[in-house]
PDB file of C-alpha atoms in Angstrom:
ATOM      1  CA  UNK P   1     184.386 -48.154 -67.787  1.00 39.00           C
ATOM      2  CA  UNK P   2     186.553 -45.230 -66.873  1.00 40.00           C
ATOM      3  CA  UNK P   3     186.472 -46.281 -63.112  1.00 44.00           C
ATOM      4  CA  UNK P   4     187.137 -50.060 -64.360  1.00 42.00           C
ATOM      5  CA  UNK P   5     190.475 -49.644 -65.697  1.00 39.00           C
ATOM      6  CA  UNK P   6     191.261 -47.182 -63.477  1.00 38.00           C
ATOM      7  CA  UNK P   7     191.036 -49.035 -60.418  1.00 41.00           C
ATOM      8  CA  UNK P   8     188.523 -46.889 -58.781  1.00 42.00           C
ATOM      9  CA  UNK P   9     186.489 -49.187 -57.278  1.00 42.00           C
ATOM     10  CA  UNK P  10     184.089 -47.913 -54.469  1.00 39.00           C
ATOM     11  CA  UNK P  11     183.422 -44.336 -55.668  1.00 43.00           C
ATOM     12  CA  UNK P  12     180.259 -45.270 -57.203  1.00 44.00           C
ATOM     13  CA  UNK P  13     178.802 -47.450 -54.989  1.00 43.00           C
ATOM     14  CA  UNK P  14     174.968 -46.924 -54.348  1.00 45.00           C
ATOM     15  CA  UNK P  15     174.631 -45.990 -50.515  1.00 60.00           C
ATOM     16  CA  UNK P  16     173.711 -43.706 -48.469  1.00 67.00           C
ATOM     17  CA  UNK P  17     177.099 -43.475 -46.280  1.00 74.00           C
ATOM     18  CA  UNK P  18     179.534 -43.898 -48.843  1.00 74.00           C
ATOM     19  CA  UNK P  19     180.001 -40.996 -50.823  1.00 74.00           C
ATOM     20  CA  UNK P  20     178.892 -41.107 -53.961  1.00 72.00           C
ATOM     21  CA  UNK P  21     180.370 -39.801 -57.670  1.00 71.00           C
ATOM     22  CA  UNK P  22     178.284 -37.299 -59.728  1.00 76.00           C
ATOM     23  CA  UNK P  23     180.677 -37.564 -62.707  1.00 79.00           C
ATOM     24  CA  UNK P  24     184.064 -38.435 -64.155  1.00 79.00           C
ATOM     25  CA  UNK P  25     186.013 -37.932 -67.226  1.00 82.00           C
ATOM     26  CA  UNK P  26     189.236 -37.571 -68.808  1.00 86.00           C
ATOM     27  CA  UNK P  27     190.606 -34.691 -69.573  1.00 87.00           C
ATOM     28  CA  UNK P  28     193.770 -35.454 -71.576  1.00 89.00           C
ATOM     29  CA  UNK P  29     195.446 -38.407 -69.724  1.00 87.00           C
ATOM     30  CA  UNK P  30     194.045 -36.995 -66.349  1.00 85.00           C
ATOM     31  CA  UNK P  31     191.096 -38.816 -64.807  1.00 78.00           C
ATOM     32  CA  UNK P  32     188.884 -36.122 -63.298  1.00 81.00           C
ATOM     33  CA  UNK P  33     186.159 -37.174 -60.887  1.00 75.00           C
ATOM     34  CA  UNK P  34     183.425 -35.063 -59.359  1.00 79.00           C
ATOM     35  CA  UNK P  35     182.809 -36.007 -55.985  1.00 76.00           C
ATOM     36  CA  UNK P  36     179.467 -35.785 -54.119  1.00 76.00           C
ATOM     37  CA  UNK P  37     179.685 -32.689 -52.108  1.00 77.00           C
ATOM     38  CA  UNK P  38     179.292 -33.087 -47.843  1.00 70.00           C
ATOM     39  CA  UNK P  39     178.908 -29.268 -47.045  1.00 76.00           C
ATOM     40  CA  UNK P  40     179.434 -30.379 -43.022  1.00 74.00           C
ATOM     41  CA  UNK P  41     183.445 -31.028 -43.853  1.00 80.00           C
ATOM     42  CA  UNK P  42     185.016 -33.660 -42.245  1.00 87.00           C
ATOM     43  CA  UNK P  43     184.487 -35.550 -38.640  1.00 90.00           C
ATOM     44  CA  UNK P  44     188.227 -34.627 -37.641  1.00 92.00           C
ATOM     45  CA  UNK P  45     187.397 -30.859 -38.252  1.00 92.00           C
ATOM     46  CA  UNK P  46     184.496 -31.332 -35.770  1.00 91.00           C
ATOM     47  CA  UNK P  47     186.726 -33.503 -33.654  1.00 94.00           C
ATOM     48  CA  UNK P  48     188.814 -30.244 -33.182  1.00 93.00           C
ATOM     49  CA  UNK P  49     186.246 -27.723 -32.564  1.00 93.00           C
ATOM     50  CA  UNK P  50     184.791 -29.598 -29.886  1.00 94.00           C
ATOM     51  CA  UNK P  51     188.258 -30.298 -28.376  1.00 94.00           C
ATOM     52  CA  UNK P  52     188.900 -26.484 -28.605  1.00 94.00           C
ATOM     53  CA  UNK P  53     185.927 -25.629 -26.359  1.00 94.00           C
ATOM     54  CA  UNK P  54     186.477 -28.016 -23.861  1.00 94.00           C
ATOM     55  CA  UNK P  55     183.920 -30.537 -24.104  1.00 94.00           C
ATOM     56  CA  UNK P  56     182.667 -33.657 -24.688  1.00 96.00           C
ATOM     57  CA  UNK P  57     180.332 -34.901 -27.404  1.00 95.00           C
ATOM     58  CA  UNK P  58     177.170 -36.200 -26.183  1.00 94.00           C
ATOM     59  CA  UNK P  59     176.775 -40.427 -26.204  1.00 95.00           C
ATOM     60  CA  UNK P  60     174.117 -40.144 -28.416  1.00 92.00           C
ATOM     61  CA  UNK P  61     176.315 -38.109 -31.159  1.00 92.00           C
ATOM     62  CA  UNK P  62     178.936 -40.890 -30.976  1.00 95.00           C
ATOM     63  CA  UNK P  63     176.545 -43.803 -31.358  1.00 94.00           C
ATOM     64  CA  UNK P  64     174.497 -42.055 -34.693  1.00 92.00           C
ATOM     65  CA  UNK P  65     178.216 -41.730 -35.862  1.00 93.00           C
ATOM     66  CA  UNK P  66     179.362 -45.195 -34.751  1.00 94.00           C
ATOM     67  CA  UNK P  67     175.893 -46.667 -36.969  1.00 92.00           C
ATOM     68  CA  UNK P  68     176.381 -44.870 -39.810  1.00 91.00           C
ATOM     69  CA  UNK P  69     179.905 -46.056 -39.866  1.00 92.00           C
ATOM     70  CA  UNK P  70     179.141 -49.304 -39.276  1.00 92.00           C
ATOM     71  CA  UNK P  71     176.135 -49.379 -42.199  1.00 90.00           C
ATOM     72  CA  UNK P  72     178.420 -48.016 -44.947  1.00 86.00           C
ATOM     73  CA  UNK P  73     181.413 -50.938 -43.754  1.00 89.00           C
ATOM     74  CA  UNK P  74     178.466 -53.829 -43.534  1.00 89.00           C
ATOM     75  CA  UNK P  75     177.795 -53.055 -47.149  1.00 84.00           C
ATOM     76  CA  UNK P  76     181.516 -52.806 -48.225  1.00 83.00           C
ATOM     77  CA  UNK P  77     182.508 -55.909 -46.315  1.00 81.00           C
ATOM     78  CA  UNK P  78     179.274 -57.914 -47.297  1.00 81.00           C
ATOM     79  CA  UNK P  79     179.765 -57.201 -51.490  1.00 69.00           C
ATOM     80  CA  UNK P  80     179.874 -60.200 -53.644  1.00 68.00           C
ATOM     81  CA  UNK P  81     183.370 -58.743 -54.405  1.00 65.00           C
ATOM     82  CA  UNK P  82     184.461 -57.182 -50.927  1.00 73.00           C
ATOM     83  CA  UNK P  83     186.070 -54.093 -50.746  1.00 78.00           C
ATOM     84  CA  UNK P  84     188.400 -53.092 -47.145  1.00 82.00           C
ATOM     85  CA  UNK P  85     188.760 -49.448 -46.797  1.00 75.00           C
ATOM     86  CA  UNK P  86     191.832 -49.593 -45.321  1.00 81.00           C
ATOM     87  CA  UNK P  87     192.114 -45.737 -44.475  1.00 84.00           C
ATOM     88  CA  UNK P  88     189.343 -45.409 -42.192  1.00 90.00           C
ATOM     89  CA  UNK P  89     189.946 -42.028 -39.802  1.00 91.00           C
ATOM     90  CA  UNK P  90     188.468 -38.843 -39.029  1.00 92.00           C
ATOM     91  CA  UNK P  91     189.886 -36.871 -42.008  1.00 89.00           C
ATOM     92  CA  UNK P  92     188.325 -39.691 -44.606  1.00 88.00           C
ATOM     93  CA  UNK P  93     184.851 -39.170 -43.259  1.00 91.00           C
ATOM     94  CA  UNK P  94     182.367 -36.579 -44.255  1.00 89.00           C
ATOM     95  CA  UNK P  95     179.283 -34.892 -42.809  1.00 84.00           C
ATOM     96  CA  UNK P  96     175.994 -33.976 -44.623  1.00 79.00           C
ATOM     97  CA  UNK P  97     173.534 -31.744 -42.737  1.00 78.00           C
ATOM     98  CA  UNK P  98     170.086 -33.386 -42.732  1.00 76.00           C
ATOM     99  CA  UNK P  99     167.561 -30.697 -42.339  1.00 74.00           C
ATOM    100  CA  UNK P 100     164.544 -31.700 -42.253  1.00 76.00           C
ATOM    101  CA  UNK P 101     165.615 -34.290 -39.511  1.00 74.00           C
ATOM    102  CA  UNK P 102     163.325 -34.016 -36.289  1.00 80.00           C
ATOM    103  CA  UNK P 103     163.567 -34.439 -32.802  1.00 76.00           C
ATOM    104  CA  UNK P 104     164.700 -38.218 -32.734  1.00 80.00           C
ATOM    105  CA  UNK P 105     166.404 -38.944 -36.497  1.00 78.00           C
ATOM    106  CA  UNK P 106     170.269 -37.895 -37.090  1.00 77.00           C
ATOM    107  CA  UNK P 107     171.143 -34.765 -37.798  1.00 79.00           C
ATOM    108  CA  UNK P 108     173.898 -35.595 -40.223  1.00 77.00           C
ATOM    109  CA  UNK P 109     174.583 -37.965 -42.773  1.00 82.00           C
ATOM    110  CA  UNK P 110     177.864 -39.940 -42.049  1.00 86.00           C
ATOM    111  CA  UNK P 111     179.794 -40.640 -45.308  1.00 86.00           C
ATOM    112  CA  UNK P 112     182.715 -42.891 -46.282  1.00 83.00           C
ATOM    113  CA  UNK P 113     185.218 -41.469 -48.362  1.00 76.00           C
ATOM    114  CA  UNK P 114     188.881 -41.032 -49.969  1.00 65.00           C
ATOM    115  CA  UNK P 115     188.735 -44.672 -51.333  1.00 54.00           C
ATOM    116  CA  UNK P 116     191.844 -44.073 -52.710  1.00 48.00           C
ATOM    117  CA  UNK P 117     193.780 -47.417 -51.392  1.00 40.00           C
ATOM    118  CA  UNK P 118     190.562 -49.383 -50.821  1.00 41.00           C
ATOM    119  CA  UNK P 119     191.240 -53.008 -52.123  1.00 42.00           C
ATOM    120  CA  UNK P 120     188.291 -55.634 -53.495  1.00 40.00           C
ATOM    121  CA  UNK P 121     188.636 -59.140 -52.622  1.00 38.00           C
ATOM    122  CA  UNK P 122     187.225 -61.710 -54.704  1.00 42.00           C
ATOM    123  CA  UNK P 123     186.648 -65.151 -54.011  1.00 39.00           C
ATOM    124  CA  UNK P 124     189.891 -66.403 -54.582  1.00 36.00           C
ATOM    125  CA  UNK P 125     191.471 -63.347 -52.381  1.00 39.00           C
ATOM    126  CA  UNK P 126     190.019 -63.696 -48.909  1.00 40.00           C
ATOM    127  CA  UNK P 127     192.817 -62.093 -47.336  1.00 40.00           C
ATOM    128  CA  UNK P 128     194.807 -58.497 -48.030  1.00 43.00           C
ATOM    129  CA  UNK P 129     199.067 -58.859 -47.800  1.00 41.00           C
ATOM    130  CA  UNK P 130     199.681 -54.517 -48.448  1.00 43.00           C
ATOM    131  CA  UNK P 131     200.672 -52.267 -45.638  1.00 44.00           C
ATOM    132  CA  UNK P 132     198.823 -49.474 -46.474  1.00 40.00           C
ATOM    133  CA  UNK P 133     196.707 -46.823 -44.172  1.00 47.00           C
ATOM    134  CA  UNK P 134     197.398 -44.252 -41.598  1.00 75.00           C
ATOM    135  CA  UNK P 135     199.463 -45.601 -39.025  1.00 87.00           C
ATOM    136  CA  UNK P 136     197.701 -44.454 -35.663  1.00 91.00           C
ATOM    137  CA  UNK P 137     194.475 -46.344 -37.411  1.00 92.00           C
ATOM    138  CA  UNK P 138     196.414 -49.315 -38.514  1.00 91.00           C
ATOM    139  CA  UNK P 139     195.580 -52.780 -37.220  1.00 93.00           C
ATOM    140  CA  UNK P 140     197.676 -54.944 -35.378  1.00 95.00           C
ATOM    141  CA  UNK P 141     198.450 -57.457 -38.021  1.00 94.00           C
ATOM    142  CA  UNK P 142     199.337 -55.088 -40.458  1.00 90.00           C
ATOM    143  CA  UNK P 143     201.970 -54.028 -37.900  1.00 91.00           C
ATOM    144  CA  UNK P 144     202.598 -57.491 -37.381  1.00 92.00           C
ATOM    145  CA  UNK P 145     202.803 -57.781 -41.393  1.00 90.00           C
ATOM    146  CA  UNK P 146     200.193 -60.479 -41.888  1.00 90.00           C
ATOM    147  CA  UNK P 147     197.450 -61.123 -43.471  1.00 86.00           C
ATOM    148  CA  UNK P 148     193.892 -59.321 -43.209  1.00 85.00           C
ATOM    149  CA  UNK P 149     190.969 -59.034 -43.684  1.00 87.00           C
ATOM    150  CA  UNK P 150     187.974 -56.907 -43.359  1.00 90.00           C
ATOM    151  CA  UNK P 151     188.665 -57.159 -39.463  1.00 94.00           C
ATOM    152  CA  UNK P 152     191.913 -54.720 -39.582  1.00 92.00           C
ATOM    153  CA  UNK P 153     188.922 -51.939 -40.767  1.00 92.00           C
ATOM    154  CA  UNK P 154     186.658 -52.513 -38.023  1.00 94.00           C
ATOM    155  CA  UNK P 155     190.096 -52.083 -35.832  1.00 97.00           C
ATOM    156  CA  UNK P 156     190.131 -48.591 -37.549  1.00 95.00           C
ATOM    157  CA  UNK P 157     186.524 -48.177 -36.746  1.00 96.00           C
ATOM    158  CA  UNK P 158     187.374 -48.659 -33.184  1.00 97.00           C
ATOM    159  CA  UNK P 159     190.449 -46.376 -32.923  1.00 97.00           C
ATOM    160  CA  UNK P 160     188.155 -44.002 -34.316  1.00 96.00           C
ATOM    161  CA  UNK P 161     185.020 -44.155 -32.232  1.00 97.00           C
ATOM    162  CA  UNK P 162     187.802 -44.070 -29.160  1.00 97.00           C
ATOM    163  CA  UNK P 163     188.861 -40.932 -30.747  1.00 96.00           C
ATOM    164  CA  UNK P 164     185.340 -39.640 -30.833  1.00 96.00           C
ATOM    165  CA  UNK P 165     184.838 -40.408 -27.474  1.00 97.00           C
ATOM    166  CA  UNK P 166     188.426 -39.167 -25.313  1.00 97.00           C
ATOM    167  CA  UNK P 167     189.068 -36.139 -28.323  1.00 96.00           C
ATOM    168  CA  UNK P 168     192.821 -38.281 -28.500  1.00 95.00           C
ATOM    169  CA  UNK P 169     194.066 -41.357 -30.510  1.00 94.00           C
ATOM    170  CA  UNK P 170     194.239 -44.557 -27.775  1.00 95.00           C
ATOM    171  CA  UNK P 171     198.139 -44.930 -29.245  1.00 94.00           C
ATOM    172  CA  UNK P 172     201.265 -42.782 -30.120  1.00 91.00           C
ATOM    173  CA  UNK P 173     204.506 -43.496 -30.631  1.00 87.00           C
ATOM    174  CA  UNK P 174     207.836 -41.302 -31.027  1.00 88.00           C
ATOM    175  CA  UNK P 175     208.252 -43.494 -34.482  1.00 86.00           C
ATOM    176  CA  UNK P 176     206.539 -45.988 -36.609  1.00 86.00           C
ATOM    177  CA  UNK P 177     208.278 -48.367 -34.928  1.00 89.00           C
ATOM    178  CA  UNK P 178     207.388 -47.161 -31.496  1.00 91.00           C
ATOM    179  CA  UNK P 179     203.845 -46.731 -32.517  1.00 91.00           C
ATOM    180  CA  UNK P 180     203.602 -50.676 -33.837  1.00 92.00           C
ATOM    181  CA  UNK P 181     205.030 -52.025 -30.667  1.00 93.00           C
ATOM    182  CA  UNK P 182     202.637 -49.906 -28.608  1.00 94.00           C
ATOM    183  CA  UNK P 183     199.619 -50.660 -30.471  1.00 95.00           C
ATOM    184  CA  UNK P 184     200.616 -54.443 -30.649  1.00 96.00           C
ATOM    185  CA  UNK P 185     201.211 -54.566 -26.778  1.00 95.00           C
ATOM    186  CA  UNK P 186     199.609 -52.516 -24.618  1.00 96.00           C
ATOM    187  CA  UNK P 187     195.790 -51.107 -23.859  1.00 95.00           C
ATOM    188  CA  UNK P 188     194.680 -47.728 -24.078  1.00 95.00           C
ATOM    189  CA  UNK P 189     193.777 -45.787 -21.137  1.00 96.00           C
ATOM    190  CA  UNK P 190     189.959 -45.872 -20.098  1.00 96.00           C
ATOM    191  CA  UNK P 191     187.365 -43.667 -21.874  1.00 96.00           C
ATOM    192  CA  UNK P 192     186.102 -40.866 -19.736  1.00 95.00           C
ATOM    193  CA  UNK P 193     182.962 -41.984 -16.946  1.00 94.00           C
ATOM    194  CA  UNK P 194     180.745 -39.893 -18.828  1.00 96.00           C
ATOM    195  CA  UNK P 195     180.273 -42.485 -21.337  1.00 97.00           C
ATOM    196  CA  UNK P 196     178.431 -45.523 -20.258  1.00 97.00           C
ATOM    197  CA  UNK P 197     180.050 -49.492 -19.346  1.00 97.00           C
ATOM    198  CA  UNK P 198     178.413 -50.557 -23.098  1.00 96.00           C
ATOM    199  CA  UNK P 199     179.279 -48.180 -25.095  1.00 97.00           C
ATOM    200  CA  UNK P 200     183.190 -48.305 -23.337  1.00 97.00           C
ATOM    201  CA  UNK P 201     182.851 -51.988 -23.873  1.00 97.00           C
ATOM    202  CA  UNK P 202     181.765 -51.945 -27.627  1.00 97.00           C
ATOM    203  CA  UNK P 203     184.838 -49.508 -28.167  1.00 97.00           C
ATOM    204  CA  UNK P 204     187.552 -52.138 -26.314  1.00 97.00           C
ATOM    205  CA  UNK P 205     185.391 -55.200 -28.365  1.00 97.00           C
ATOM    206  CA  UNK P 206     186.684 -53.403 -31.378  1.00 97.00           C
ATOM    207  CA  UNK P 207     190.558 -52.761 -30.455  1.00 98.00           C
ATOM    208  CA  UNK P 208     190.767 -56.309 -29.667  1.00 97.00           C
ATOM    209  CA  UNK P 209     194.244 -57.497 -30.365  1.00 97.00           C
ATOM    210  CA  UNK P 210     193.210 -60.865 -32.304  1.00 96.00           C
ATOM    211  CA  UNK P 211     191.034 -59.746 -35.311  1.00 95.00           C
ATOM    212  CA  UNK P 212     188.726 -63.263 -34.334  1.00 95.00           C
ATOM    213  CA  UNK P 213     187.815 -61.488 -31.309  1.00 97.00           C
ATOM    214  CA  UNK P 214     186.970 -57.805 -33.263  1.00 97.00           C
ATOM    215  CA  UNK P 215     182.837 -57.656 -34.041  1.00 96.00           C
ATOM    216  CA  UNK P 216     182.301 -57.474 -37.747  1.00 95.00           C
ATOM    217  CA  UNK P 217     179.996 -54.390 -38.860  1.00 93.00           C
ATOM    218  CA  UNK P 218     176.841 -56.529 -38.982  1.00 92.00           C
ATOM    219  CA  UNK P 219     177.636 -57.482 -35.046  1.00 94.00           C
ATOM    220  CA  UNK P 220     177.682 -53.673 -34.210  1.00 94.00           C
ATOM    221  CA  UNK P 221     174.304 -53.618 -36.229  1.00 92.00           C
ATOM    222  CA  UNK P 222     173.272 -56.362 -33.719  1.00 92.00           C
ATOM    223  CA  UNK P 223     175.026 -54.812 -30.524  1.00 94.00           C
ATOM    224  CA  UNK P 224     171.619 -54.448 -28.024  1.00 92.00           C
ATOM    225  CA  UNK P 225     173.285 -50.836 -27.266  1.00 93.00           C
ATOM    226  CA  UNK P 226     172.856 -49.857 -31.070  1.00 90.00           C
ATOM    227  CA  UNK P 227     170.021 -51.444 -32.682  1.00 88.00           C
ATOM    228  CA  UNK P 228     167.559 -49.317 -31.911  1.00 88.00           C
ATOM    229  CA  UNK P 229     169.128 -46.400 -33.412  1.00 89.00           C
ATOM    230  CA  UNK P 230     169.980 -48.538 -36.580  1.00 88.00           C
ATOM    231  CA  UNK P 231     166.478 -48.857 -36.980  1.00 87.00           C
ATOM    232  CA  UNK P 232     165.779 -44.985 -36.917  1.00 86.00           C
ATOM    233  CA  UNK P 233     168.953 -44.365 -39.142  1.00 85.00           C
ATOM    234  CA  UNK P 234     167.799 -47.267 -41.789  1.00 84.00           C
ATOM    235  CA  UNK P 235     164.397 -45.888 -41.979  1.00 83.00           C
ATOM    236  CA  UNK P 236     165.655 -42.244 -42.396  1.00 80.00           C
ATOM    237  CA  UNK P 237     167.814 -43.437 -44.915  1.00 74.00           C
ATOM    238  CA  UNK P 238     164.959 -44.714 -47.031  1.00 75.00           C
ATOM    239  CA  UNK P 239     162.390 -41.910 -46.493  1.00 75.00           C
ATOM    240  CA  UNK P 240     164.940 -39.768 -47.501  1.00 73.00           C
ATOM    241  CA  UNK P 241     165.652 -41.631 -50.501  1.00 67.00           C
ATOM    242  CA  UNK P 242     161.880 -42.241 -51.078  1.00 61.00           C
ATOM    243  CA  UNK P 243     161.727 -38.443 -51.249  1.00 62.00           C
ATOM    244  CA  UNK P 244     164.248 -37.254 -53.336  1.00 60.00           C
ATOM    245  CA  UNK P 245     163.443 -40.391 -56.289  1.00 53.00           C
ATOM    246  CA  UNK P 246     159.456 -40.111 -55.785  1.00 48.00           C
ATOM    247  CA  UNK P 247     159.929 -43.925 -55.447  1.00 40.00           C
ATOM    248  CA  UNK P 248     159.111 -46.554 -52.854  1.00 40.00           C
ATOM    249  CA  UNK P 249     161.705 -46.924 -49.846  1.00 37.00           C
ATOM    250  CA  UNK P 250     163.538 -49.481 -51.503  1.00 35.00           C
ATOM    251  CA  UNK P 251     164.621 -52.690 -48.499  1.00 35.00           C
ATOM    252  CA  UNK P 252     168.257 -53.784 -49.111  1.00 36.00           C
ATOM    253  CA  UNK P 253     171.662 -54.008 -47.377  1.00 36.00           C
ATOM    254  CA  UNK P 254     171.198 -51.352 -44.907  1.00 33.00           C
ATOM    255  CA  UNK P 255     168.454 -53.598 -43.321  1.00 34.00           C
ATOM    256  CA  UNK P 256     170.351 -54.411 -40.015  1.00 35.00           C
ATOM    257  CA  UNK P 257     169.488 -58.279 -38.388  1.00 35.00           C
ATOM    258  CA  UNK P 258     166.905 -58.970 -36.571  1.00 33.00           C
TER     259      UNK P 258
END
């Protein structure tokens, strides 16, 4: 009920890569909430240390992170009552070591979080009006100032995966303005050769001008170069869970297509 009136909407929401809420209360008129805790730190603290010694991280890093991103949107998008992020970056996601993963299952657990200016959409709200976000990750059509939708997160998604790919941000600007009219009209440089022609292709699918033309998270779950791995992430996810509960794998959301 707390969370209700609040407005805190996504906190609480029961997946694996969304970070969850262990507790909150009010103490006085402050509303306290005790956050799941991803002892990794954040993806833009590894984005630095790995830009600090030089290298690259390896395709196969950037694809478990890409999927587990892509799982935790799906879910958020695909709600009876969707909910847009709508501060997706490197700072708002979190890392949990797995350690018992072997040879072929992901190391870490990727985890939305900070859904501090996340917005649900009902029925009768299909499309979002705010500007809101960090402006490097912001879409086009919130620079544009029109309506969006779930698209302008998977535009974050992809300024984000570029980031985890070239260790830079595909667009800067000397001032908001200068940053809106770049990301509006011009492309970002190429990824690095290292990376192969589909994953460089899923990453320019996703900064797509025209939200039509952006996949939606369930496409990435269907993307040939990706669904594979999906599979091995989903059924991690649920042994994992199965473990910790004593309970069945549960099947649900996280089920990517066939």
């Amino acid at each position: 009920e707390i969370l209700r009136v609040t407005g805190v909407q996504t906190c609480a929401l029961p997946i694996s890569h969304c970070v969850g809420i262990n507790a909150c209360f009010l103490h006085g008129n402050v509303l306290c909430i005790v956050m799941e805790h991803c002892e990794s730190g954040d993806l833009e603290r590894v984005l630095k240390r790995t830009k600090q010694r030089g290298t690259f991280l390896p395709e196969t890093i950037v694809l478990d992170i890409l999927c587990e991103l892509a799982l935790g949107l799906e879910y958020l998008h695909n709600r009876k009552q969707r909910v847009l992020h709508r501060d997706l970056k490197a700072a708002n996601v979190f890392l949990e070591k797995n350690e018992d993963a072997k040879e072929n299952e992901p190391k870490y657990n990727v985890k939305l979080g900070d859904f501090g200016i996340s917005r649900v959409l009902d029925a009768s709200l299909l499309l979002a009006n705010t500007q809101c976000g960090t402006p490097c990750y912001m879409a086009p059509e919130l620079y544009r100032g029109t309506p969006y939708g779930d698209k302008a997160d998977m535009w974050s998604l992809g300024i984000l995966a570029y980031e985890l790919c070239a260790l830079k941000l595909p667009f800067n600007g000397t001032s908001m303005a200068d940053l809106g009219n770049r990301v509006m009209k011009t492309q970002p440089a190429m990824l690095p050769g290292k990376y192969t022609a589909p994953l460089r292709a899923l990453v320019s699918s996703l900064l797509e001008k025209d939200p039509k033309k952006r996949p939606s998270a369930a496409d990435i779950l269907r993307n040939d170069l990706v669904r594979d791995r999906v599979s091995v992430i989903v059924n991690f996810d649920r042994a994992t869970t199965s473990s910790n509960s004593g309970s069945p794998p549960a099947t649900g959301p996280l089920a990517p297509s066939p």
